[in-house]
Amino acid sequence: MMQEIIKSKLAVLKPLFIEVVNESYQHNVPVGSESHFKVVIVSDSFAGQRLLARHRVIYQLLAQEMQQPIHALALHTYTPDEWQKQQDSVPDSPECRGGSRFS
C-alpha cells in the first residue's frame, strides 16, 4: 500500500509521530485509488527549518512516488513544540472542488 511506502521513506526523518491518510475517496478518482494523501509528521529534524524547506525535504524523499501514483500530497509538518501547541491536532482537508463531476 502507498501509505506504508510513504511512512517507510519518511522514517529517515525519525518522526516522533507520523500519520498518512489516503484521502483519494474524497476526490473524483476510481474506487480504491491511492493518489491523494495527507501526511502529518512531527520530527526534531524540522527544528530551525521554514515550512517550505520541510516540504522540499519530503518531496525529495518521495520524488519517485510523486511521478506516479501520488497526485496530491497535503503536508502538515511540525517540530515537537509546534505539535504540542497545535494540541496534537491538524486541520481537516478541504473538500475537493475539482474534477470532471463539476464540468
Tab-separated table of N, CA and C in Angstrom, residues 10 13 39 41 46 49-62 73-78:
chain	number	residue	atom	x	y	z
A	10	LEU	N	9.676	8.174	4.797
A	10	LEU	CA	9.800	9.306	5.714
A	10	LEU	C	10.417	8.913	7.055
A	13	LEU	N	13.448	10.642	8.685
A	13	LEU	CA	13.288	11.875	9.460
A	13	LEU	C	13.092	11.588	10.949
A	39	VAL	N	-0.324	13.892	4.991
A	39	VAL	CA	0.759	13.426	5.859
A	39	VAL	C	0.906	14.405	7.013
A	41	ILE	N	3.387	14.854	10.164
A	41	ILE	CA	4.655	14.325	10.652
A	41	ILE	C	5.273	15.305	11.650
A	46	PHE	N	12.923	19.032	11.864
A	46	PHE	CA	12.335	20.250	11.307
A	46	PHE	C	12.732	21.510	12.078
A	49	GLN	N	13.905	24.943	10.529
A	49	GLN	CA	13.552	24.953	9.109
A	49	GLN	C	12.228	25.674	8.898
A	50	ARG	N	12.175	26.450	7.839
A	50	ARG	CA	10.909	27.062	7.456
A	50	ARG	C	10.035	26.008	6.785
A	51	LEU	N	8.765	26.325	6.689
A	51	LEU	CA	7.796	25.389	6.132
A	51	LEU	C	8.201	24.897	4.743
A	52	LEU	N	8.612	25.792	3.874
A	52	LEU	CA	8.987	25.411	2.516
A	52	LEU	C	10.147	24.426	2.503
A	53	ALA	N	11.122	24.629	3.367
A	53	ALA	CA	12.268	23.717	3.442
A	53	ALA	C	11.832	22.333	3.903
A	54	ARG	N	10.917	22.284	4.845
A	54	ARG	CA	10.397	20.996	5.327
A	54	ARG	C	9.703	20.248	4.187
A	55	HIS	N	8.890	20.978	3.449
A	55	HIS	CA	8.157	20.357	2.351
A	55	HIS	C	9.112	19.876	1.262
A	56	ARG	N	10.143	20.645	0.992
A	56	ARG	CA	11.128	20.227	-0.018
A	56	ARG	C	11.783	18.912	0.364
A	57	VAL	N	12.127	18.772	1.626
A	57	VAL	CA	12.744	17.522	2.092
A	57	VAL	C	11.807	16.346	1.824
A	58	ILE	N	10.551	16.514	2.149
A	58	ILE	CA	9.583	15.426	1.959
A	58	ILE	C	9.389	15.136	0.481
A	59	TYR	N	9.275	16.165	-0.330
A	59	TYR	CA	9.112	15.945	-1.773
A	59	TYR	C	10.341	15.252	-2.366
A	60	GLN	N	11.522	15.560	-1.864
A	60	GLN	CA	12.729	14.873	-2.336
A	60	GLN	C	12.689	13.392	-1.961
A	61	LEU	N	12.266	13.112	-0.739
A	61	LEU	CA	12.198	11.719	-0.287
A	61	LEU	C	11.145	10.921	-1.065
A	62	LEU	N	10.102	11.601	-1.512
A	62	LEU	CA	9.004	10.926	-2.226
A	62	LEU	C	9.004	11.240	-3.723
A	73	LEU	N	-0.530	15.763	-2.342
A	73	LEU	CA	0.056	15.467	-1.046
A	73	LEU	C	-0.116	16.684	-0.143
A	74	ALA	N	-0.975	16.560	0.852
A	74	ALA	CA	-1.181	17.633	1.832
A	74	ALA	C	-0.226	17.366	2.991
A	75	LEU	N	0.662	18.319	3.237
A	75	LEU	CA	1.685	18.126	4.256
A	75	LEU	C	1.439	19.015	5.464
A	76	HIS	N	1.532	18.401	6.632
A	76	HIS	CA	1.439	19.099	7.913
A	76	HIS	C	2.685	18.678	8.683
A	77	THR	N	3.659	19.577	8.727
A	77	THR	CA	4.969	19.265	9.301
A	77	THR	C	5.198	20.106	10.551
A	78	TYR	N	5.608	19.445	11.621
A	78	TYR	CA	5.754	20.124	12.906
A	78	TYR	C	7.005	19.674	13.645
